[in-house]
Short mmCIF file of C-alpha atoms in Angstrom, two decimals:
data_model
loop_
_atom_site.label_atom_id
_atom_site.label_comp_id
_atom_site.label_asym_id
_atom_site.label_seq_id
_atom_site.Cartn_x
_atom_site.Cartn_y
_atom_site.Cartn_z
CA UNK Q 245 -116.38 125.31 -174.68
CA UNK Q 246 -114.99 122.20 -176.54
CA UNK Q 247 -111.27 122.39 -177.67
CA UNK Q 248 -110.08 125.01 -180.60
CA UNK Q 249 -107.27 125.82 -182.80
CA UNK Q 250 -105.75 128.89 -182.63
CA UNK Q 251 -103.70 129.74 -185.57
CA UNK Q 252 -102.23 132.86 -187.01
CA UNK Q 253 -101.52 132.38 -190.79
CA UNK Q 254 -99.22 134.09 -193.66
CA UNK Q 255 -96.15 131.62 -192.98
CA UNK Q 256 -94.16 130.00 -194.98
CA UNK Q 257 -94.03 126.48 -193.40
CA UNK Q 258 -90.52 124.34 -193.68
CA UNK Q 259 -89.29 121.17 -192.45
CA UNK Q 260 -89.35 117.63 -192.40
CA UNK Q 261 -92.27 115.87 -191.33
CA UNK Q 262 -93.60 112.05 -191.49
CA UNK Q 263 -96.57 110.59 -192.34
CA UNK Q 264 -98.56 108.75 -189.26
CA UNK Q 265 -99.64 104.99 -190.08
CA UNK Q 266 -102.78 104.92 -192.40
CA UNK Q 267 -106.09 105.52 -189.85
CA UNK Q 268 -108.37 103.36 -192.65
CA UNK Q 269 -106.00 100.90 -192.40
CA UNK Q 270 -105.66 100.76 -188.48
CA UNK Q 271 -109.39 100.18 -188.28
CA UNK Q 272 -109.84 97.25 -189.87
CA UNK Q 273 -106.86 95.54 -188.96
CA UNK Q 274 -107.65 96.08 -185.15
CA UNK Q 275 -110.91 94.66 -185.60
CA UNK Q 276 -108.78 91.49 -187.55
CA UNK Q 277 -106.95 90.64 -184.09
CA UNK Q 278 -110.94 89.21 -183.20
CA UNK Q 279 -109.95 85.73 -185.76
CA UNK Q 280 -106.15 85.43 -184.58
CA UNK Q 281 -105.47 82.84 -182.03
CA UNK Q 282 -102.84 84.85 -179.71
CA UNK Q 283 -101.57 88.15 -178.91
CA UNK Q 284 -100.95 90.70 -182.25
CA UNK Q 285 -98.35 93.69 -182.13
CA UNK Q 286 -99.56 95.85 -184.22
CA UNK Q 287 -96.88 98.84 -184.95
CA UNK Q 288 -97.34 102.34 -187.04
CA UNK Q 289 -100.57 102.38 -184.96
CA UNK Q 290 -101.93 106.59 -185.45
CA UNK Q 291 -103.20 107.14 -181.90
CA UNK Q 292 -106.03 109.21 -182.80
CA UNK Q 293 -109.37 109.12 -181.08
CA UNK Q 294 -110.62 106.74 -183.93
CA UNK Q 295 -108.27 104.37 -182.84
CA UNK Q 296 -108.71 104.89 -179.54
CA UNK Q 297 -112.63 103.95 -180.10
CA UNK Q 298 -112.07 101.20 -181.67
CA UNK Q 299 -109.76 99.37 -178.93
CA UNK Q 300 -112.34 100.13 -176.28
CA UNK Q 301 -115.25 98.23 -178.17
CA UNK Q 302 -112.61 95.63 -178.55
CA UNK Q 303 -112.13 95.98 -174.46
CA UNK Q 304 -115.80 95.66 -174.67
CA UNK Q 305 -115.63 92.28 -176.05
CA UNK Q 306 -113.08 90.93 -173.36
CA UNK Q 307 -110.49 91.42 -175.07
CA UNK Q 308 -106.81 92.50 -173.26
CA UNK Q 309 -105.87 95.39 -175.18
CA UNK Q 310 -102.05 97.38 -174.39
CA UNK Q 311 -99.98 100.39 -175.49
CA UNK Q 312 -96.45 99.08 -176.00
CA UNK Q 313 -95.42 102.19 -176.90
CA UNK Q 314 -96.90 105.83 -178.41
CA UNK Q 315 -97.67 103.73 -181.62
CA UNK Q 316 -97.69 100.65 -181.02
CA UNK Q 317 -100.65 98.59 -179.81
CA UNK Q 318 -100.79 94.73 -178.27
CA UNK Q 319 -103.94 93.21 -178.53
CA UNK Q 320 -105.25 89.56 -177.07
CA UNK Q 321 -108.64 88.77 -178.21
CA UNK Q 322 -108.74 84.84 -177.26
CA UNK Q 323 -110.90 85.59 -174.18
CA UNK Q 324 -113.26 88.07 -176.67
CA UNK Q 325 -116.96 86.79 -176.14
CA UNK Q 326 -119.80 87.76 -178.58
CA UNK Q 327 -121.71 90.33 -176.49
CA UNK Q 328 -123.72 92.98 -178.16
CA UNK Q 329 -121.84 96.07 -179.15
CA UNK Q 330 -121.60 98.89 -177.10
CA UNK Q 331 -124.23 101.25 -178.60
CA UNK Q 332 -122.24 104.60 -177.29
CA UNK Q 333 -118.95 103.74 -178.65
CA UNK Q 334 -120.62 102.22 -181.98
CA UNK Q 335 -122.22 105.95 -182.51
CA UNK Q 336 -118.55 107.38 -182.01
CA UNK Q 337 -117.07 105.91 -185.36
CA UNK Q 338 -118.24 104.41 -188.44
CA UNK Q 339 -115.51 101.87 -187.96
CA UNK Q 340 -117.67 100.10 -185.53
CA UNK Q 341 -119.10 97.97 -188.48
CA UNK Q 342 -116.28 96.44 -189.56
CA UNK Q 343 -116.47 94.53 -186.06
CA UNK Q 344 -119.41 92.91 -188.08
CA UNK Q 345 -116.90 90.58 -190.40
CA UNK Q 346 -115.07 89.36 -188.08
CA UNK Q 347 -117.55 88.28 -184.92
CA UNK Q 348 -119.51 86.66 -187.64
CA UNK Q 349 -116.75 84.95 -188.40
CA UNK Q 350 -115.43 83.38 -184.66
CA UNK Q 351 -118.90 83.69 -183.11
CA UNK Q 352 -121.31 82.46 -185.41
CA UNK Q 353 -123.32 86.03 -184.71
CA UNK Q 354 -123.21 89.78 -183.84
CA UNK Q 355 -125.36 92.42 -182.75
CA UNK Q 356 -124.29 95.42 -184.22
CA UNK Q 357 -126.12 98.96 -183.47
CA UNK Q 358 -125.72 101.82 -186.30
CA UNK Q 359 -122.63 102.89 -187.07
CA UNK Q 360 -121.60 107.07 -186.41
CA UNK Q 361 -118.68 108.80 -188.17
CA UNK Q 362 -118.66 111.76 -190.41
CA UNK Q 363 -121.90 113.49 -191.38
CA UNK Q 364 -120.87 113.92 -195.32
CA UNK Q 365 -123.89 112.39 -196.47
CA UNK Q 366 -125.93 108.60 -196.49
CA UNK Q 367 -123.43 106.17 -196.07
CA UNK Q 368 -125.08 102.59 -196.91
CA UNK Q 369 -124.01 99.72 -195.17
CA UNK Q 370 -126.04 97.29 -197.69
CA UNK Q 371 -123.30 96.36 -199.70
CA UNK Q 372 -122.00 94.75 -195.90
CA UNK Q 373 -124.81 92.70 -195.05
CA UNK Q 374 -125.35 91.75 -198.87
CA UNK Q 375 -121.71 90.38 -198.85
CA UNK Q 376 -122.25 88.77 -196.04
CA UNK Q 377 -125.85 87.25 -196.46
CA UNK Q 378 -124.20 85.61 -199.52
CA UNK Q 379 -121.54 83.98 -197.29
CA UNK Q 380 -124.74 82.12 -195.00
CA UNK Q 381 -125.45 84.87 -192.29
CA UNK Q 382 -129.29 85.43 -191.87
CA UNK Q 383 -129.63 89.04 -190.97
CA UNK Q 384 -132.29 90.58 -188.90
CA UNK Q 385 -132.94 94.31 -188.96
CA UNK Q 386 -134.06 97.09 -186.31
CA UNK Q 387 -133.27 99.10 -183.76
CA UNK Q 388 -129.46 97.22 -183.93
CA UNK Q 389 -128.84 94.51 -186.52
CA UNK Q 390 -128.41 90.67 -185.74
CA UNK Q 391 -126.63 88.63 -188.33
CA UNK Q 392 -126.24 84.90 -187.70
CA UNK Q 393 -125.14 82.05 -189.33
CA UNK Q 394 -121.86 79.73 -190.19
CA UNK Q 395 -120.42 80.83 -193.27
CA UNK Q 396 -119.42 79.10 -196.29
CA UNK Q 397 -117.37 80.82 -199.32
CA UNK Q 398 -118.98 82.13 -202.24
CA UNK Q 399 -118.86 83.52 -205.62
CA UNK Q 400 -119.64 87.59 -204.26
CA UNK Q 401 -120.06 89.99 -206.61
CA UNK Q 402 -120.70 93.41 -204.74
CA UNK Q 403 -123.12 95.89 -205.90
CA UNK Q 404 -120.47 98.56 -205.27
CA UNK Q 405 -116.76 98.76 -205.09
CA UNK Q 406 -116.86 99.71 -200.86
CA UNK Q 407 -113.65 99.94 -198.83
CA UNK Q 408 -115.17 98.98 -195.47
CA UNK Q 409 -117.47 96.58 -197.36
CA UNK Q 410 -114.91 95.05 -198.60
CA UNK Q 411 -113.14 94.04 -195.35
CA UNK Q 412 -115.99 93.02 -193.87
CA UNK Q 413 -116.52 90.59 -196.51
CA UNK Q 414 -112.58 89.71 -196.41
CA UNK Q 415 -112.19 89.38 -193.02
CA UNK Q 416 -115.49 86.60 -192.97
CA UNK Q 417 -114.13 85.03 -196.34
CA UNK Q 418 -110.66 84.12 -194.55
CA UNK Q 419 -112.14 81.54 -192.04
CA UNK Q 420 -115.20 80.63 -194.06
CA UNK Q 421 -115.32 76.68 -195.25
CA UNK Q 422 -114.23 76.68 -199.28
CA UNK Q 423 -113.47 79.33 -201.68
CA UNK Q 424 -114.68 82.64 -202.02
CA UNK Q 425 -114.32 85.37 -204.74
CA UNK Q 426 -114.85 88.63 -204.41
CA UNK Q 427 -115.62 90.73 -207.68
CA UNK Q 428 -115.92 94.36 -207.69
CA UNK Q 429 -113.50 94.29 -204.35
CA UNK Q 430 -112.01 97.94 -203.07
CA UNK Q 431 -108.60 97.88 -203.61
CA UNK Q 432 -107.49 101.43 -201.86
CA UNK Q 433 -104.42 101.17 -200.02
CA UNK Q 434 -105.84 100.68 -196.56
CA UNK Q 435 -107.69 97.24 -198.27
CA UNK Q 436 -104.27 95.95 -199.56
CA UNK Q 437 -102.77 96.85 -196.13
CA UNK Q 438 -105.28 94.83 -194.23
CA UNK Q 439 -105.02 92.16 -196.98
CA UNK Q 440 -101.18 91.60 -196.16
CA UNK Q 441 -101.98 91.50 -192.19
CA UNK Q 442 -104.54 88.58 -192.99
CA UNK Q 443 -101.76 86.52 -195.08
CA UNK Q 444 -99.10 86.82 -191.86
CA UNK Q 445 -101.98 85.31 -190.18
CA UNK Q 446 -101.73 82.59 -192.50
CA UNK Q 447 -105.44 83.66 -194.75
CA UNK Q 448 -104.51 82.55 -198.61
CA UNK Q 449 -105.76 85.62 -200.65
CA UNK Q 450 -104.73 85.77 -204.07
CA UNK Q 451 -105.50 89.11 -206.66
CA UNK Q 452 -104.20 91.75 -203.32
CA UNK Q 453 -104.66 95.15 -205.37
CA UNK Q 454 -106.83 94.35 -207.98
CA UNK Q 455 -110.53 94.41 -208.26
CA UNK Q 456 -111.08 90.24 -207.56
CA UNK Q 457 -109.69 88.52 -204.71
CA UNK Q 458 -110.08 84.79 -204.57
CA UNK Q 459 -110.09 83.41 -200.67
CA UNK Q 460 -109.23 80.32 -199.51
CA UNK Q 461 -110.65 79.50 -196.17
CA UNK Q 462 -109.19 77.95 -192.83
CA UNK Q 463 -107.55 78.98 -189.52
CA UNK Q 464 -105.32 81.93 -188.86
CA UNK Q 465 -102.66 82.40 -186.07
CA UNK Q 466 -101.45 85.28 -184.32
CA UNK Q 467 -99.23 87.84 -186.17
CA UNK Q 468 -97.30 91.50 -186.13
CA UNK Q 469 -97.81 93.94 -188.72
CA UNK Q 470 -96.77 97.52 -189.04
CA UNK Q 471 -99.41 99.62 -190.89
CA UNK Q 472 -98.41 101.72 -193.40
CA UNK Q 473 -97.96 105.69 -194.54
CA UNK Q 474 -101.37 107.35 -194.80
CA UNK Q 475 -101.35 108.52 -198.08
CA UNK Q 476 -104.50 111.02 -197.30
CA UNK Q 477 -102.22 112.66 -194.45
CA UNK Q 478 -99.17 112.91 -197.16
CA UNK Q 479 -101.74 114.41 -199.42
CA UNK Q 480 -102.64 116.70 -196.82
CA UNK Q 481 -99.01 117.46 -196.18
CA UNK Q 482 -98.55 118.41 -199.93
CA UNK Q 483 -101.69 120.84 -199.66
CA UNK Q 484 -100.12 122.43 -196.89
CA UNK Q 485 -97.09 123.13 -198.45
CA UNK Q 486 -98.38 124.43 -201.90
CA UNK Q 487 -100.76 126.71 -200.03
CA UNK Q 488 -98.19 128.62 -197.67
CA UNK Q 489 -95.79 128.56 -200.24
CA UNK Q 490 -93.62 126.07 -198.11
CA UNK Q 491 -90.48 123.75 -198.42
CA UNK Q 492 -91.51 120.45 -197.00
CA UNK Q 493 -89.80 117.02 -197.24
CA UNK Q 494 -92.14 114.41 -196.56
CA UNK Q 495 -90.28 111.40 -194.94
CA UNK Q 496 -91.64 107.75 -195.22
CA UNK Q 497 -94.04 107.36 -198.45
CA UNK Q 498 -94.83 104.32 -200.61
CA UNK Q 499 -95.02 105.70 -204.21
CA UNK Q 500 -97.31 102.94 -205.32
CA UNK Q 501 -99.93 104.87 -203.34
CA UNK Q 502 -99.55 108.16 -204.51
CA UNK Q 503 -99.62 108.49 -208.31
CA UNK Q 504 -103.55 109.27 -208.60
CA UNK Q 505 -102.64 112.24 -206.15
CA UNK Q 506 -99.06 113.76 -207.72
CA UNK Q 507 -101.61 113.25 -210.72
CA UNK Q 508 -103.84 115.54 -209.31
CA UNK Q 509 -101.22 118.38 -207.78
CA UNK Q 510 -99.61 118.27 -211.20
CA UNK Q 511 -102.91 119.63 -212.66
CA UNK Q 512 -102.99 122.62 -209.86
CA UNK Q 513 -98.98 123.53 -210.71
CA UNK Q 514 -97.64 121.74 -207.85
CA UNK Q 515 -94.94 118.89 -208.66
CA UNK Q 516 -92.90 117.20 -205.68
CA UNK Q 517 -89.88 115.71 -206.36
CA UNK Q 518 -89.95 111.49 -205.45
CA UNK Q 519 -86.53 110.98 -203.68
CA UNK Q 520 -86.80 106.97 -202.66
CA UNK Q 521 -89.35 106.78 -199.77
CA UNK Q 522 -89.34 110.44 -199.48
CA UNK Q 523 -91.28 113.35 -201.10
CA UNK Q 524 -90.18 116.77 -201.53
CA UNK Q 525 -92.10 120.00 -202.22
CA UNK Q 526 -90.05 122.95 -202.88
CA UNK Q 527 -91.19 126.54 -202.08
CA UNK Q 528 -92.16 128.74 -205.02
CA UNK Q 529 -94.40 125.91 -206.55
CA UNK Q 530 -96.64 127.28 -210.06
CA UNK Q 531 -99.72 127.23 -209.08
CA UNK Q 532 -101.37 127.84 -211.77
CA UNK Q 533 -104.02 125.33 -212.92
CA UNK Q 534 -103.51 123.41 -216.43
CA UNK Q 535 -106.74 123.77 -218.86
CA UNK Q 536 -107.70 120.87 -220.90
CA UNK Q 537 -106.40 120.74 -224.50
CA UNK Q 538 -108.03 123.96 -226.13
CA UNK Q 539 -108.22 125.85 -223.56
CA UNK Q 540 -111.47 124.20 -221.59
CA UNK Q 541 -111.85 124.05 -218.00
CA UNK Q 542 -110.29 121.08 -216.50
CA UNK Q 543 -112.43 119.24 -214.32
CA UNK Q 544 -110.78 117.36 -210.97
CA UNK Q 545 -113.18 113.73 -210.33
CA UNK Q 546 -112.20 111.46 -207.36
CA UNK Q 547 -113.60 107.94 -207.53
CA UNK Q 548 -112.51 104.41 -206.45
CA UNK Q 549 -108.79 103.16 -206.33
CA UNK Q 550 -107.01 103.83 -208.31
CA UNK Q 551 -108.82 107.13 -209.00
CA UNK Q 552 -108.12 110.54 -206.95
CA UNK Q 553 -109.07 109.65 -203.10
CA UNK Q 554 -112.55 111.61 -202.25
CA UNK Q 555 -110.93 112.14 -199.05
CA UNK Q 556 -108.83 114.50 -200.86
CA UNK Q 557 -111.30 116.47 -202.68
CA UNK Q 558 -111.46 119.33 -199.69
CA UNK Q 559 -107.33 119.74 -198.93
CA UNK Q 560 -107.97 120.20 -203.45
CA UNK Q 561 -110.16 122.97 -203.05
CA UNK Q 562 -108.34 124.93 -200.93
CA UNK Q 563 -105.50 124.34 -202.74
CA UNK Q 564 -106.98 125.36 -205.58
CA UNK Q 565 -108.10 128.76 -204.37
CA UNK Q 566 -104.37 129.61 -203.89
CA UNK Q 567 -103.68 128.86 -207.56
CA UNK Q 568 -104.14 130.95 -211.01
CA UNK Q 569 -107.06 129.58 -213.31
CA UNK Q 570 -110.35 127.94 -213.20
CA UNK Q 571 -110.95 124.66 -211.78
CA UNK Q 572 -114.28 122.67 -211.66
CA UNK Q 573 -114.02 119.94 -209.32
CA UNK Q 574 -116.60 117.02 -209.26
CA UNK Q 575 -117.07 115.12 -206.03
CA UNK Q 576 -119.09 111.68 -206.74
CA UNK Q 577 -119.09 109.90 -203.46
CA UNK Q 578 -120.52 111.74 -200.97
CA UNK Q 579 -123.67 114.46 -201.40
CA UNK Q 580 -122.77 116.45 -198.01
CA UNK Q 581 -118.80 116.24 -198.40
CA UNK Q 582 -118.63 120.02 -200.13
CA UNK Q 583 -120.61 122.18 -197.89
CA UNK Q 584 -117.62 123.44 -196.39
CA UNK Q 585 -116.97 125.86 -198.94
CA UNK Q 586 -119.18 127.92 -197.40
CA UNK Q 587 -116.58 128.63 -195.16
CA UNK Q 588 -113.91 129.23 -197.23
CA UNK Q 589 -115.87 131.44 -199.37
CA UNK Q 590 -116.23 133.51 -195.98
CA UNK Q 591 -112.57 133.35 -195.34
CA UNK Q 592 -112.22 134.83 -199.48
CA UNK Q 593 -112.15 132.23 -201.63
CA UNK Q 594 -114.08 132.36 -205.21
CA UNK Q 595 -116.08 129.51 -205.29
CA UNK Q 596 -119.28 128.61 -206.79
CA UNK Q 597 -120.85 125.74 -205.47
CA UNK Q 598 -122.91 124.34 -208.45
CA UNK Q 599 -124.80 122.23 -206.58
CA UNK Q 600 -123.84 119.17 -203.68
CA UNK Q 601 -121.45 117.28 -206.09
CA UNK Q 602 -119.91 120.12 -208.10
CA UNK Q 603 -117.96 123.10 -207.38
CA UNK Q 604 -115.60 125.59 -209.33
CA UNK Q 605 -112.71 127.55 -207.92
CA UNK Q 606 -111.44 130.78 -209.60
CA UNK Q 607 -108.13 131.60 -207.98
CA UNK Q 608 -106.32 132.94 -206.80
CA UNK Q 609 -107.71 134.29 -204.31
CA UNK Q 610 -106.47 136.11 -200.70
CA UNK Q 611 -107.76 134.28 -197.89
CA UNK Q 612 -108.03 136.52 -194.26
CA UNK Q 613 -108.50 134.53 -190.73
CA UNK Q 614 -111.95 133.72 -189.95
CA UNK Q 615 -113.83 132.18 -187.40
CA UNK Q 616 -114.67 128.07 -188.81
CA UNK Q 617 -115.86 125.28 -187.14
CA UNK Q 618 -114.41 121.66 -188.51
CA UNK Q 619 -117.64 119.63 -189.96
CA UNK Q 620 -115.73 116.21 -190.84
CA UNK Q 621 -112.37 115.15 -190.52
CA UNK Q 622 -111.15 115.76 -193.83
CA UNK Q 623 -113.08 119.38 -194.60
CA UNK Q 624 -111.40 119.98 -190.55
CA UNK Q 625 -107.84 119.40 -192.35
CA UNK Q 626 -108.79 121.68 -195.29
CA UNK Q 627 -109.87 124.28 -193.21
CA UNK Q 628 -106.77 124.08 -191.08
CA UNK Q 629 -104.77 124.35 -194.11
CA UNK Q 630 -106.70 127.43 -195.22
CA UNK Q 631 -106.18 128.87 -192.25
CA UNK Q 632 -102.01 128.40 -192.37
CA UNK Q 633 -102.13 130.38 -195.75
CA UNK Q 634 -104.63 132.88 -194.95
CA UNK Q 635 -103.81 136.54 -193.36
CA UNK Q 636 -104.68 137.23 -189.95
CA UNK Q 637 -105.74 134.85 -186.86
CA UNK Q 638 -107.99 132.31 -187.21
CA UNK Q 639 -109.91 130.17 -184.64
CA UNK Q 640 -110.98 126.34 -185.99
CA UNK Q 641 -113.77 124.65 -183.37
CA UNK Q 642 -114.49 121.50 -183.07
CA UNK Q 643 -111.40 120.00 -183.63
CA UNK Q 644 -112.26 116.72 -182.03
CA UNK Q 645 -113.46 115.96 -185.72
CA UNK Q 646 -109.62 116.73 -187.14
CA UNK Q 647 -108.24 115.00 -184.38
CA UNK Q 648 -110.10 111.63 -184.98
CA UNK Q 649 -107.78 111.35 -187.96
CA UNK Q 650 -104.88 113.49 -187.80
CA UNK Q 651 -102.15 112.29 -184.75
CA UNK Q 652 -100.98 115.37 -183.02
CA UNK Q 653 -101.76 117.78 -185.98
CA UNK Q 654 -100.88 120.98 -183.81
CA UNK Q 655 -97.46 119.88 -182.51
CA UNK Q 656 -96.68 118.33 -185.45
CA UNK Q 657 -97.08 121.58 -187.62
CA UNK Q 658 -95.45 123.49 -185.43
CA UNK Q 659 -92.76 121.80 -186.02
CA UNK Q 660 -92.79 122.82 -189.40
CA UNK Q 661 -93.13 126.56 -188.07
CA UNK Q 662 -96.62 127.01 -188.12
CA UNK Q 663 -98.51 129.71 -185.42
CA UNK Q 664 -101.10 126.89 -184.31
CA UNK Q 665 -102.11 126.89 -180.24
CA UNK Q 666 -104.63 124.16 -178.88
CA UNK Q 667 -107.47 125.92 -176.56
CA UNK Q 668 -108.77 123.82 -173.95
CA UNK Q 669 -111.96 123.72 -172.46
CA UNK Q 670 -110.03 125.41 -169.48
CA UNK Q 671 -109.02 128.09 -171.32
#
């Protein structure tokens, strides 16, 4: 049997705990180390299996990759040659398409096979190959797909705000001959993070947050960068607290990225206290969800930066099912993302699901340990919460999916004090 979590709920969890570097933003910026023209230390690194992925398709290419330190990564990609991606690895990790950007870029082509990652639904790599057709790649597709071409900056409106669209079309932009501007740009976090490692590198980018960059072309050199908080995992951390009734100080946030969220908890009852770079959540939160003006049901929407984060919506739900009132919660992105409430609902939760976009959550409600299996990272992380507040033991399989995006989860929360044992095959 693949690895499980074993966790016996009902505690309140305390402590001090720190976010691990953005995983969205370790992606891309790993695959950036392809257009600099030495070694990059690269610190803050989450070493998740994600990550891990990631560095051996960038092994794959030649290039000398190194662990410095447990998060902390070195990587060398002058002697990187433009082979075809590894199809195995590719079908590990969505991730593996933002390789696309920048072999374009230094190699003039790159054959890319379909990316993996979560199954939450069609995830359309158009607005990619769009971006990039417009910079000069022709683009060939089958069974893997071969874009080709030297690149020249253009005026790039894209057909939908993407995050990983985005960088792909950054990441080709900052070596491309002339000026390019991109309209309709991602701005999440994890875009401005990757943004900032391409100006140490020397790329001009002007508009870094906002929904137009403008991109000056030309050569970049070797720099460090440290990555920074993951504001999903501090949103996690939050969830976790409100739902086992907890006392948790999360050390190491940027504020800027967190006001759609404490937004968000402020609607369920749950306020933490900002204390400089750290975040506090006392025990004995609300919980009780705030209607609309007249009494309506208040409806919870994620949506593109600087909107809620849709990978959010699940550590919401649960949350929600440990507070007082009715909540309808409206998830736009992704048309698989909320079939995980099935499982809660068998753990005790009162949820209708209204159909694959919409749910609402009556609470509260008692949750008692179940048997789950984790179907994506993020739902993984909400069930794990759910299973922390619920009565009773719990077993979670299929935790590789949790562990491609949380660092050490189990060790980590028992820190905090939570009853959480990792099962081995072995075992």
């Amino acid at each position: 049997m693949p690895p499980s979590f074993s966790v016996t709920g009902g505690r309140a969890l305390k402590g001090t705990i720190r976010p691990a570097g953005n995983k969205n933003a370790a992606l891309p910026i790993l695959a950036a180390t392809l257009l600099a023209d030495g070694p990059c230390r690269i610190d803050n690194v989450p070493h998740i299996r994600d990550v891990e992925t990631l560095l051996a398709l960038l092994e794959h290419l030649g290039a000398a990759v190194k662990w410095d330190g447990p998060n902390t990564v070195t990587v060398d990609a002058t002697k990187a040659e433009p082979r075809a991606l590894d199809a195995k690895l590719s079908a590990k990790i969505r991730a593996s398409i933002l390789l696309a950007g920048p072999m374009l870029a230094r190699f003039g082509r790159v054959s890319l096979p379909p990316p993996g990652g979560d199954v939450i639904g069609r995830r359309r790599v158009d607005t990619h190959f769009l971006a990039l057709e417009r910079l000069g790649a022709e683009i060939t597709v089958g069974d893997t797909y071969k874009l080709e071409g030297k690149l020249t900056g253009a005026d790039i409106f894209l057909d939908e705000p993407s995050v990983t669209g985005t960088e792909n079309a950054l990441m080709a932009a900052v070596t491309a001959r002339g000026t390019t501007v991109l309209r309709n740009a991602a701005s999440e976090p994890h875009v401005q993070d990757l943004a900032r490692f391409l100006a140490a590198m020397g790329a001009k980018i002007d508009g870094i947050g906002s929904n137009t960059m403008t991109v000056e072309g030309g050569t970049l050199r070797a720099a460090p960068h440290t990555i920074g908080p993951d504001h999903i995992e501090i949103g996690s951390f939050i969830g976790l607290a409100a739902v086992t009734n907890g006392a948790i100080t999360i050390d190491g946030v940027r504020a800027d990225d967190l006001r759609s969220t404490l937004l968000a908890f402020e609607r369920l009852g749950v306020r933490p206290r900002l204390d400089g770079t750290k975040l506090v959540v006392d025990a004995d939160q609300e919980r009780r969800i705030r209607p609309d003006l007249g009494g309506h049901v208040p409806k919870l929407e994620d949506g593109p930066w600087p909107a809620f984060p849709a990978d959010l919506m699940s550590i919401a739900i649960v949350v929600a099912s440990q507070c007082e009132g009715l909540l309808l919660v409206f998830e736009k992105l992704f048309e698989s993302r909320l079939f995980f409430v099935d499982k809660l609902i068998g753990m005790g939760a009162r949820i209708v699901l209204c159909d694959p976009h919409r749910a609402v959550i009556s609470g509260p409600s008692p949750l008692r340990g179940q048997v789950v299996e984790s179907p994506d990272i993020r739902a993984g992380m909400a069930m794990l919460l759910a299973a922390l507040a619920a009565q009773g033991d719990s077993v979670i399989h299929n935790i590789g999916q949790i562990e491609r995006g949380y660092e050490r989860i189990d060790e980590r929360l028992r820190a905090l004090g939570a009853q959480i044992e990792r099962r081995d095959d072995a075992r």
